[in-house]
Short mmCIF file of C-alpha atoms and ligand atoms in Angstrom, two decimals:
data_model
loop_
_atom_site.label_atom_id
_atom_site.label_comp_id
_atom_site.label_asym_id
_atom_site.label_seq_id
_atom_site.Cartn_x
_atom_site.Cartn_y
_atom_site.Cartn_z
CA UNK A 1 66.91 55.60 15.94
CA UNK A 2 64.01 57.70 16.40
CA UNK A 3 64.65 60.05 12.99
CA UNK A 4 66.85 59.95 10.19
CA UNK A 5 66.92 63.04 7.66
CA UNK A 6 67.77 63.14 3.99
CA UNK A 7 68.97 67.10 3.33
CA UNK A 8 69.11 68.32 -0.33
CA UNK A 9 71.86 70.90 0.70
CA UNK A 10 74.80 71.27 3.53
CA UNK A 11 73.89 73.93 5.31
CA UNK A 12 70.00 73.01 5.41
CA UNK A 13 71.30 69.65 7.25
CA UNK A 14 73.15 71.19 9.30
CA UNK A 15 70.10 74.21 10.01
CA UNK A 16 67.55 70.70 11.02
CA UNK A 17 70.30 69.58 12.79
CA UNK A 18 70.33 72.07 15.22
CA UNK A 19 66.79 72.25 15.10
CA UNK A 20 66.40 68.81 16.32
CA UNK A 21 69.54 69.03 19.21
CA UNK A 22 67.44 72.43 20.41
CA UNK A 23 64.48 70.39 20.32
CA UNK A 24 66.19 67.41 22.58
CA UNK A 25 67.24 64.58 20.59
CA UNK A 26 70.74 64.09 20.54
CA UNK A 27 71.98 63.71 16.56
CA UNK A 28 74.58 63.01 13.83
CA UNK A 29 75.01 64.80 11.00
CA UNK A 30 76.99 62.54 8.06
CA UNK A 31 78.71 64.03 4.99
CA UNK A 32 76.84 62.60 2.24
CA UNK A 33 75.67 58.55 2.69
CA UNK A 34 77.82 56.79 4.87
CA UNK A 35 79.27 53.24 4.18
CA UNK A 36 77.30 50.55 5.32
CA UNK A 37 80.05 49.58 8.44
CA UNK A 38 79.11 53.09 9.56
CA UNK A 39 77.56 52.57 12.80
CA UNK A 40 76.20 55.82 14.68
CA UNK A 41 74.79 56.16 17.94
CA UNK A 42 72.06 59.02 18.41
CA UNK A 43 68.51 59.68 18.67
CA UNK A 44 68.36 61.84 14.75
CA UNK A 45 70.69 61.34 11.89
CA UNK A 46 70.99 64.01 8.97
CA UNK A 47 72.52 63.00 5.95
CA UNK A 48 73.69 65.59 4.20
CA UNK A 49 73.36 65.50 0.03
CA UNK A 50 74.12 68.09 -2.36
CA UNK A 51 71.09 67.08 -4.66
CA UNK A 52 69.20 70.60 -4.13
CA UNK A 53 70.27 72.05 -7.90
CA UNK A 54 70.42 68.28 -9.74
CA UNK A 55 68.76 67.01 -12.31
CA UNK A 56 65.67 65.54 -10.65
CA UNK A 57 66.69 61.36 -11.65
CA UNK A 58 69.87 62.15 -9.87
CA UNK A 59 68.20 64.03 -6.94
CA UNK A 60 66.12 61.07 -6.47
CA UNK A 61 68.80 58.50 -6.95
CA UNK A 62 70.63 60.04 -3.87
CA UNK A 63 68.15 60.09 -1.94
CA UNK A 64 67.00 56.39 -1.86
CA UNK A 65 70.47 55.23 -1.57
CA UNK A 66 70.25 57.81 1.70
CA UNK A 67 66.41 56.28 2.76
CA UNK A 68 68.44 52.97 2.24
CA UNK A 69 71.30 53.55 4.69
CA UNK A 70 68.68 54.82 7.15
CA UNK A 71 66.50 52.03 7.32
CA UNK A 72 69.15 49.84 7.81
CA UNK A 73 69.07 51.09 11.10
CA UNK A 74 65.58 51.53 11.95
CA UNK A 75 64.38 55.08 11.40
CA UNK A 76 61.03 55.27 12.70
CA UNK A 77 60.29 58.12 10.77
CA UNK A 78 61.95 59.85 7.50
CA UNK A 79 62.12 63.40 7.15
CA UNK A 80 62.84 64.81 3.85
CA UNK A 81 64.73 68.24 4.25
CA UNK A 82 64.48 71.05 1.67
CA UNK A 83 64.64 74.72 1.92
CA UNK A 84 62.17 77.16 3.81
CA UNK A 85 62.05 78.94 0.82
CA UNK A 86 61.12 75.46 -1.06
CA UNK A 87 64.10 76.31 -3.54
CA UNK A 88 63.79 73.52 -6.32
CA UNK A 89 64.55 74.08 -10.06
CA UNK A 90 61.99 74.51 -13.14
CA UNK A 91 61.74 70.45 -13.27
CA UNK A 92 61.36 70.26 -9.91
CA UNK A 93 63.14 68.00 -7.43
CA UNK A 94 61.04 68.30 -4.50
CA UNK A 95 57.74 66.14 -5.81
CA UNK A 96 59.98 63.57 -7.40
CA UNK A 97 62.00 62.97 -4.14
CA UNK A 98 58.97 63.07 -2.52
CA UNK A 99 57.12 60.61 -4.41
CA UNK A 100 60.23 58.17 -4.50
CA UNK A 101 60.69 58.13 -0.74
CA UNK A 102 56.48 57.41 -0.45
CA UNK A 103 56.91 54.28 -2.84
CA UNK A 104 59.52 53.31 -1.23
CA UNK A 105 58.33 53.72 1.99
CA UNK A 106 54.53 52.76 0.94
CA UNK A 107 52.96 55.84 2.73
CA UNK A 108 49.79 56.58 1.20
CA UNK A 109 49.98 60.59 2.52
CA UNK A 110 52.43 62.76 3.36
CA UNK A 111 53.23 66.54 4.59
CA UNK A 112 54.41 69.72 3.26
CA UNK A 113 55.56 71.90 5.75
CA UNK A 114 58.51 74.86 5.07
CA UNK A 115 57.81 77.15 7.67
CA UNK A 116 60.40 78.29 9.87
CA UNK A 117 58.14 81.49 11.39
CA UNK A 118 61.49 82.55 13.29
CA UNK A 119 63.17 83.44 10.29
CA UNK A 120 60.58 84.91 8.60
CA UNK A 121 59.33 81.85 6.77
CA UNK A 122 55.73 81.27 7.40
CA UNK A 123 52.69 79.22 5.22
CA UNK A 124 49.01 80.76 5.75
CA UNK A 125 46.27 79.30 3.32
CA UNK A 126 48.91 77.41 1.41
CA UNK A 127 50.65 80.26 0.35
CA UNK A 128 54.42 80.86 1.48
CA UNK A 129 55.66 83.99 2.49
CA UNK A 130 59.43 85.77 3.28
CA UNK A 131 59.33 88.06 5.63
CA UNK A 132 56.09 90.21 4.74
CA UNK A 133 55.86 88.90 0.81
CA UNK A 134 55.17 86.74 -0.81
CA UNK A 135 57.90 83.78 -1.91
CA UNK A 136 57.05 85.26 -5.93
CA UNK A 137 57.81 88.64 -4.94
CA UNK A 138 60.76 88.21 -2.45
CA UNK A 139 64.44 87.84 -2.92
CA UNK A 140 64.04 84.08 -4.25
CA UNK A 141 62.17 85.67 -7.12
CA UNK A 142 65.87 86.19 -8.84
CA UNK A 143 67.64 83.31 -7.29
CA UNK A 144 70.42 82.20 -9.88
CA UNK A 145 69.60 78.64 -10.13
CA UNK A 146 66.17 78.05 -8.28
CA UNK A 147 63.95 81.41 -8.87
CA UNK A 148 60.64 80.97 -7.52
CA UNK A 149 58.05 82.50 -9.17
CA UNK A 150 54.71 81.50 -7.48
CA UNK A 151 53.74 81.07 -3.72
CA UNK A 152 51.28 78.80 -3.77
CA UNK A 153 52.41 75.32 -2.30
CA UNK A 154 49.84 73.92 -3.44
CA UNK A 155 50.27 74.31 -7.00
CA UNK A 156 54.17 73.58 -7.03
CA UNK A 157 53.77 70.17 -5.51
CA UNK A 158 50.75 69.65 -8.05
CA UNK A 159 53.46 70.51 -10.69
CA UNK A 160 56.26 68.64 -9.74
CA UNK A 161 54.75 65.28 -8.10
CA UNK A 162 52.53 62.68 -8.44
CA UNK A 163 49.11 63.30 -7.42
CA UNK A 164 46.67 65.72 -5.88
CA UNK A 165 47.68 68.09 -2.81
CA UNK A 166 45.34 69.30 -0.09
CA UNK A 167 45.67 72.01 2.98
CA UNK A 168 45.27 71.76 6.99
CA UNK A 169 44.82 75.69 7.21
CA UNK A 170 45.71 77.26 10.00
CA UNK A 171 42.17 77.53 11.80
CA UNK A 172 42.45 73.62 11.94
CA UNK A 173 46.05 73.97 13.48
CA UNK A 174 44.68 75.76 16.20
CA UNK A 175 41.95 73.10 16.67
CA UNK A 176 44.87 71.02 17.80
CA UNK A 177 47.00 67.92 17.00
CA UNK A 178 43.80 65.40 16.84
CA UNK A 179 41.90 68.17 14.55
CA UNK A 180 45.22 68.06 12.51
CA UNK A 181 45.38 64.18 12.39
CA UNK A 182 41.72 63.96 11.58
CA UNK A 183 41.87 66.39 8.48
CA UNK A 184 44.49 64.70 7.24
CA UNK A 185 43.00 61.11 7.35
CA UNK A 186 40.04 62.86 5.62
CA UNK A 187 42.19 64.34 2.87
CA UNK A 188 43.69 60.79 2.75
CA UNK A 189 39.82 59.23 1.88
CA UNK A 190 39.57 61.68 -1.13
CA UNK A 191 42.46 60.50 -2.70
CA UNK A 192 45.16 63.55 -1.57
CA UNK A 193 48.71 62.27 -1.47
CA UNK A 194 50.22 66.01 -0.29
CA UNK A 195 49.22 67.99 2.36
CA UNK A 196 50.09 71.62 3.28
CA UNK A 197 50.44 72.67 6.36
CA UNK A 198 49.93 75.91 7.39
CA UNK A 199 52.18 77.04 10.05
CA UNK A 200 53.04 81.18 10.97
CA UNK A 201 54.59 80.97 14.95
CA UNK A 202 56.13 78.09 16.77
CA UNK A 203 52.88 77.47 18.37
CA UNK A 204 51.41 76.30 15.10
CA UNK A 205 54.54 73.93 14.47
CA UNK A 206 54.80 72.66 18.28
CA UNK A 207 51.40 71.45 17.18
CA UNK A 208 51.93 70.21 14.10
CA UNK A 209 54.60 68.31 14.98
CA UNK A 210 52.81 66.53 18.09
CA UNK A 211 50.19 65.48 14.81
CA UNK A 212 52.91 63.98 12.60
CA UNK A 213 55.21 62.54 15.00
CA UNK A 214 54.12 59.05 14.08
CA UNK A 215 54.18 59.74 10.07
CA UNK A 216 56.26 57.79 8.45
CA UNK A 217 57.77 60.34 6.07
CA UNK A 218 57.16 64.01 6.47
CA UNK A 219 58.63 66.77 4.60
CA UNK A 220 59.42 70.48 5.26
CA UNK A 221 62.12 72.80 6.17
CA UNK A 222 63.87 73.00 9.88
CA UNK A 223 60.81 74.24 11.79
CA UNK A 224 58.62 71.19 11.66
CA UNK A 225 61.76 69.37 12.73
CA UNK A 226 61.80 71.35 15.85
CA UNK A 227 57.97 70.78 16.48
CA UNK A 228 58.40 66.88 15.83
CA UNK A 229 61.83 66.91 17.96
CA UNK A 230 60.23 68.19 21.17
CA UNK A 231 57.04 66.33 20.91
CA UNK A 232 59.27 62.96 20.80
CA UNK A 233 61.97 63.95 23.20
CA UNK A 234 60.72 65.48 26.57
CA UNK A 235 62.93 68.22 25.93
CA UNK A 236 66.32 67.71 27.59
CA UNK A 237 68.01 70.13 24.79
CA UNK A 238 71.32 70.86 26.89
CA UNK A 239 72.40 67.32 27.47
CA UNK A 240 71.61 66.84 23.60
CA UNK A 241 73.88 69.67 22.26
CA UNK A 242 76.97 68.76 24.71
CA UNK A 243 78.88 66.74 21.99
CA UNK A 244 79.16 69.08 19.43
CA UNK A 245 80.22 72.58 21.65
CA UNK A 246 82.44 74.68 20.17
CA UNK A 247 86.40 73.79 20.85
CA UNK A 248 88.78 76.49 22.38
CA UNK A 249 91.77 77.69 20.36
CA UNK A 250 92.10 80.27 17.40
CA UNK A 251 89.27 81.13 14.88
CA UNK A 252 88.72 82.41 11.14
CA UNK A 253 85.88 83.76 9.38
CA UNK A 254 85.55 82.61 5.76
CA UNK A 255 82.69 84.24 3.96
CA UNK A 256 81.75 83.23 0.62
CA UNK A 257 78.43 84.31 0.47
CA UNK A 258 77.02 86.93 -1.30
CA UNK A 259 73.76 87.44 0.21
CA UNK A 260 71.91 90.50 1.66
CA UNK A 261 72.10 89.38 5.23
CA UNK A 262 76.08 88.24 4.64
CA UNK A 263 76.98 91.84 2.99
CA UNK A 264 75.52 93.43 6.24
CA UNK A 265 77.26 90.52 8.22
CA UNK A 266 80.29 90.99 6.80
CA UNK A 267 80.64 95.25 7.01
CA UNK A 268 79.71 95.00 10.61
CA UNK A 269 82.43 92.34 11.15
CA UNK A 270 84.93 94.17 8.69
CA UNK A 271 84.58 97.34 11.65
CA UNK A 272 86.12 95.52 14.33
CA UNK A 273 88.52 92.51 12.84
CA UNK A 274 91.28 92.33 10.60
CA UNK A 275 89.66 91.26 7.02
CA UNK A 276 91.75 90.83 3.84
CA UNK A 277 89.19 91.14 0.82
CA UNK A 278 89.58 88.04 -1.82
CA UNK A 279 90.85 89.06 -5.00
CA UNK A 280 89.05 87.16 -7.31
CA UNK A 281 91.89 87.63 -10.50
CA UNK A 282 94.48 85.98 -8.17
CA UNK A 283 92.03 83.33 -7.52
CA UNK A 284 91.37 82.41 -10.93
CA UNK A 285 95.21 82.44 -11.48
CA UNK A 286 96.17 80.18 -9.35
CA UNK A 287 93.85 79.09 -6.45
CA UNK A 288 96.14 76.59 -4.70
CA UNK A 289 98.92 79.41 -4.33
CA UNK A 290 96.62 82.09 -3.80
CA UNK A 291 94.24 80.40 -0.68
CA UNK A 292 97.92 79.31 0.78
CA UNK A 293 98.52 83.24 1.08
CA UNK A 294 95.28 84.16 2.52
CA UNK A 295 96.26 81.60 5.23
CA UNK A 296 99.41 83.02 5.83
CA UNK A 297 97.94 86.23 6.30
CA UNK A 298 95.41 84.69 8.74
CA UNK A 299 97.53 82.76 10.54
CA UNK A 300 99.61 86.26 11.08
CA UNK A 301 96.92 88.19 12.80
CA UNK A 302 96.07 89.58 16.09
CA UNK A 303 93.44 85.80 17.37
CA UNK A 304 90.84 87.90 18.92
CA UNK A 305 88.40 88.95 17.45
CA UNK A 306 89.36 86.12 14.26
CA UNK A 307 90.65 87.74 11.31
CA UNK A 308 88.51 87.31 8.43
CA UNK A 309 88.58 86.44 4.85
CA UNK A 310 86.15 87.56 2.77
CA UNK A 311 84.76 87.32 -0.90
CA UNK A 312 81.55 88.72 -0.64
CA UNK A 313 80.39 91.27 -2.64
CA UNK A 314 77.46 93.48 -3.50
CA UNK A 315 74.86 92.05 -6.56
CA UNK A 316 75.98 95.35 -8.62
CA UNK A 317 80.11 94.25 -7.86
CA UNK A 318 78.94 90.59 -8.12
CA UNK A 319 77.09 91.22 -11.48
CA UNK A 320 80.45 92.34 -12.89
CA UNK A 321 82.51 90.09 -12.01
CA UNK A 322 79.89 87.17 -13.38
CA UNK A 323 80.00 89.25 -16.83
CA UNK A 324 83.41 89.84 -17.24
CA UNK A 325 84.75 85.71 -15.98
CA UNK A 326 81.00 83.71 -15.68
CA UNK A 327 80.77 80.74 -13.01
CA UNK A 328 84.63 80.31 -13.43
CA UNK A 329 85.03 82.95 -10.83
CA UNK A 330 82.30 81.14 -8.29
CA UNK A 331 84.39 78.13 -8.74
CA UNK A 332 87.64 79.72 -8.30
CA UNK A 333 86.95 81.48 -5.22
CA UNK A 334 85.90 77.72 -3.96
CA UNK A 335 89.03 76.51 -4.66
CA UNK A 336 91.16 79.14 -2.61
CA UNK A 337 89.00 79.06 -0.15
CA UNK A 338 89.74 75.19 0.26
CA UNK A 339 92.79 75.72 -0.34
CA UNK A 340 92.99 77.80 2.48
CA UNK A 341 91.12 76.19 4.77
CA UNK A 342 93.49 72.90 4.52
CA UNK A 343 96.40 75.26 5.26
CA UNK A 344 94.50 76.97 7.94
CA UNK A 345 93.93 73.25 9.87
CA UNK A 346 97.13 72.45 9.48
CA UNK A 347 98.58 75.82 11.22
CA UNK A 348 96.41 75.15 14.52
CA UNK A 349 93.01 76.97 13.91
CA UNK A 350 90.56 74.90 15.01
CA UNK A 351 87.35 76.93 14.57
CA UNK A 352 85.73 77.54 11.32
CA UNK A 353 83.19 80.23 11.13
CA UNK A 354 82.14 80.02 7.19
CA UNK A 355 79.21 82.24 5.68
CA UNK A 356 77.20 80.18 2.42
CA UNK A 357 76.24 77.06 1.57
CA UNK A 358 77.86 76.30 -1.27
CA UNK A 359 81.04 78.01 0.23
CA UNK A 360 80.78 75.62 3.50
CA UNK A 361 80.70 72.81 1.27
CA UNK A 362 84.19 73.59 -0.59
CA UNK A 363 85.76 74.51 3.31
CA UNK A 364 84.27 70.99 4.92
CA UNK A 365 85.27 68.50 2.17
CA UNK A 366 89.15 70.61 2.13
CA UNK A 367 89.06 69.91 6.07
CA UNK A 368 88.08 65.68 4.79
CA UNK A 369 85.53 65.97 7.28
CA UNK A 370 82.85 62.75 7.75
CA UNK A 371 80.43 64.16 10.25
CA UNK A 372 79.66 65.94 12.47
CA UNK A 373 78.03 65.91 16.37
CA UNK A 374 75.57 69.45 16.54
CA UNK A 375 76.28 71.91 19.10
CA UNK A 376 74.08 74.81 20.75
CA UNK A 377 72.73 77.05 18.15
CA UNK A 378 74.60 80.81 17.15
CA UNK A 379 71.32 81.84 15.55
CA UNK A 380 68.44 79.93 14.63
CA UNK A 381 69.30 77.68 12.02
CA UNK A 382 72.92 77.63 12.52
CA UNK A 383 74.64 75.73 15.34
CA UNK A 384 78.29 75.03 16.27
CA UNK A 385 79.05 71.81 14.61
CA UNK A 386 82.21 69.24 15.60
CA UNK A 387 83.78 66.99 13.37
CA UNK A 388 83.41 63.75 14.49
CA UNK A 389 86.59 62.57 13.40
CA UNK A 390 89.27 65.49 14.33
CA UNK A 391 89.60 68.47 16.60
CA UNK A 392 87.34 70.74 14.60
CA UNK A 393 84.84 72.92 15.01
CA UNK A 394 82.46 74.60 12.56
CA UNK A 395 80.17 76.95 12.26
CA UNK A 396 78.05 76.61 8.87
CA UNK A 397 76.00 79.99 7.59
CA UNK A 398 73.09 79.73 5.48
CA UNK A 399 73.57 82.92 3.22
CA UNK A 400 70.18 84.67 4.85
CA UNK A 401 70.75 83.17 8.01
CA UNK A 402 72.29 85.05 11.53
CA UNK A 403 72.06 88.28 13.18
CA UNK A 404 74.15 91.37 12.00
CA UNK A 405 76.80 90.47 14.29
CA UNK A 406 76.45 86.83 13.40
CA UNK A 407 80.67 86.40 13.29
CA UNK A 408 81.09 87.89 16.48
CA UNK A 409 77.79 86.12 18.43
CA UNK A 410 79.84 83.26 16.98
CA UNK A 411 83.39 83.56 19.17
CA UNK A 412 80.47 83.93 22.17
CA UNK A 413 79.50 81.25 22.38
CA UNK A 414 81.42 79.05 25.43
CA UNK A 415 83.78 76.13 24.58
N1 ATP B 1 83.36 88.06 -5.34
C1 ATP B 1 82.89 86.94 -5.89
N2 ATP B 1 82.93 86.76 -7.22
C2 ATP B 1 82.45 85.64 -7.77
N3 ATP B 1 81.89 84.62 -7.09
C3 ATP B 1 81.84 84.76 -5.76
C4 ATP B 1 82.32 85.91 -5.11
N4 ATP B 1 82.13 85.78 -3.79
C5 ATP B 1 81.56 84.59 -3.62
N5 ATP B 1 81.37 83.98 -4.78
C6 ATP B 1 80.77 82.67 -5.02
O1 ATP B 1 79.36 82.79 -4.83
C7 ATP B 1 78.84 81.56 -4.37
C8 ATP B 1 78.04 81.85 -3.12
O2 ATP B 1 77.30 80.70 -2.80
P1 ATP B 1 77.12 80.18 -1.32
O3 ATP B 1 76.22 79.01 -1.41
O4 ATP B 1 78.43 80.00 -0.66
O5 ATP B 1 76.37 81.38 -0.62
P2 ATP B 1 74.78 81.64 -0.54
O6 ATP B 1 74.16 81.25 -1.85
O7 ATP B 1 74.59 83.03 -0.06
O8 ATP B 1 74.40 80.65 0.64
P3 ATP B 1 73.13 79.65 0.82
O9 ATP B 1 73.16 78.68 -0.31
O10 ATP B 1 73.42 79.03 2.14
O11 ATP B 1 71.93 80.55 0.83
C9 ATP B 1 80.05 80.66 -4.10
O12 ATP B 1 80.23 79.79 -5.22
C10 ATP B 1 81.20 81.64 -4.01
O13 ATP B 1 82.45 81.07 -4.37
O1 LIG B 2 65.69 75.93 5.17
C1 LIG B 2 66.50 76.84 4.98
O2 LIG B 2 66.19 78.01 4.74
C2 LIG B 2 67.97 76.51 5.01
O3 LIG B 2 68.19 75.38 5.82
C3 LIG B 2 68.45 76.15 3.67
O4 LIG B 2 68.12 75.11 3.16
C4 LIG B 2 69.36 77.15 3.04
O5 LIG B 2 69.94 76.67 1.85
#
């Protein structure tokens, strides 16, 4: 096996999944660490951990049993997955993972690279930007559980991991892959045991990823994933995303995301389906019974375009409901969602089309899902995904993720 991946959240796995079937290597994604008679057969495997928001002992924990499983059956290289945003809590999960894996592992050096320049994420002079800001004075700024306050790579891997961090800026990217390699073995003679790598189009990560290919543990978000996927593969991308195209037969949109991009997503979509809003009272009175209705309703709607159930709401609506019932409302909408879902299997739809990470989490483990096989890509980052062990397919939403009409590009794309 040529990569294996340990992801710190579902939907990131399943965003480098895609990365690395569009890239050409064919590839697995597994549902937390398999069991050790779990044999898979594919050029990348993503494991797929919910260790983004843990306490850093239990982040790390989670991931060596993962690195374990993996080099059971010989990864050449380990790629440790976070977010393009480099979401990680005050403590800091990202430089303990990262130093665990390099122990384990015994690399002396390894990368930092969250760019993903085709969704706005991009690293000049060790300094990560959204869009046009900065990470400190974007969106992530206020993020509930991982608000990220300063930009500078450089000084959050100094503060959360083991040693000194250094920076291939992007002048030396454009030197090329040996400039790349050599800065980095110079870094290495001083002592660094992080480097940044700048990174703002897919030119800079094509080349980047041609330099690391042969690293034995690199971390970033999806777009270096890309870069190291084509440099490795030759580039047959079609034949690689075969196994996981989307199945015929009827759809549903869950969305569960409150997000900027999914409120847009989700008005757009709300213009031209059938869409029963959640109510988030009946939820938190009885989820079972309630998510068992929404699938009724579902399941007695017009199929095309997929009727769609949605809890999303604005930060101002959001901020209410948070006040008046606190994470007890988060947690109940979960539930009916998964409750839902289950019902929504077992009355013959067999695509999912689910907006939010945490919300695709609840929706996959309802459906008892193990893995999945990656599919072509809706938007960049988010690919049609089939179980590997029933007629299902998914389509998993980062919350920022997707075009406007993300749920109906969706239903576009061929079975
Ligand atoms: N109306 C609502 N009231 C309270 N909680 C809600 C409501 N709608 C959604 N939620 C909860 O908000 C959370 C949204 O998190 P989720 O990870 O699904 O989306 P996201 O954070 O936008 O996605 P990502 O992590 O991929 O960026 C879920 O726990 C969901 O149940
Ligand atoms: O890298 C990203 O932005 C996404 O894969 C992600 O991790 C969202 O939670």
């Amino acid at each position: 096996m040529k990569i294996g991946v340990i992801a710190d959240d579902f939907t990131g796995a399943t965003d480098i999944a895609g990365f690395l079937v569009a890239g050409g290597l064919t590839t697995t994604q597994m549902i937390g660490v398999p069991g050790a008679d779990v044999q898979v057969d594919a050029d990348a495997v993503v494991i797929s951990l919910k260790s983004r928001s843990n306490p850093a002992d239990q982040a790390v924990a989670d991931s060596l049993a993962a690195l374990d499983w993996l080099r059971a059956r010989g990864c050449a290289q380990i790629y440790q997955k976070y977010c393009s945003t480099f979401d990680s809590t005050a403590a800091g999960n990202i430089g303990p993972v990262a130093d665990a894996l390099m122990e384990a592992l015994g690399s002396g050096i390894t990368v930092i690279c969250p760019a993903l320049p085709v969704n706005g994420r991009s690293v000049y002079l060790g300094h990560l930007f959204v869009g046009q800001d900065l990470l400190q004075d974007s969106g992530m700024r206020d993020h509930p559980i991982t608000p990220m306050r300063d930009s500078s790579l450089i000084r959050l891997m100094e503060a959360q991991a083991q040693g000194r961090c250094g920076l291939v800026d992007a002048v030396t990217v454009d030197q090329g892959a040996q400039a790349v390699r050599d800065r980095i073995a110079a870094l290495r003679s001083d002592g660094v045991r992080y480097v940044v790598l700048d990174a703002i189009s897919d030119a800079h990560l094509a080349t980047l990823g041609e330099a690391v290919r042969d690293m034995a543990l690199v971390t970033g978000g999806s777009g270096l994933g890309y870069g190291i996927a084509r440099a490795v593969s030759g580039g047959a991308a079609a034949q690689a995303q075969d196994a996981g195209a989307p199945l015929a037969g009827p759809a549903v949109v869950i969305s569960g995301s409150c997000s900027v991009m999914t409120n847009r997503q989700v008005a757009a979509y709300g213009a031209l389906a059938p869409v029963m809003a959640v109510d988030v009272d009946r939820c938190l009175a009885d989820a079972e019974g309630y998510g068992a209705e929404l699938a009724a309703w579902v399941l007695d709607q017009p199929r095309d375009p997929a009727p769609m159930i949605t809890a999303t709401a604005d930060p101002d609506r959001l901020r209410q409901i948070q006040a008046q019932h606190g994470a007890a409302a988060s947690d109940a909408v979960e539930r009916s969602f998964a409750a839902a879902a289950g019902h929504l299997a077992t009355g013959g739809i067999t695509r999912f089309i689910v907006a939010g990470g945490e919300t695709s989490g609840a929706v996959t483990q309802a459906l008892a899902v193990t893995g999945f096989a990656i599919g072509p890509q809706i938007a960049p980052g988010v690919p049609w995904v089939r179980a590997l062990d029933k007629p299902l397919s998914l389509a998993l939403k980062s919350g920022n993720f997707g075009a406007e009409t993300f749920f109906t590009d969706a239903q576009q794309v061929p079975a």
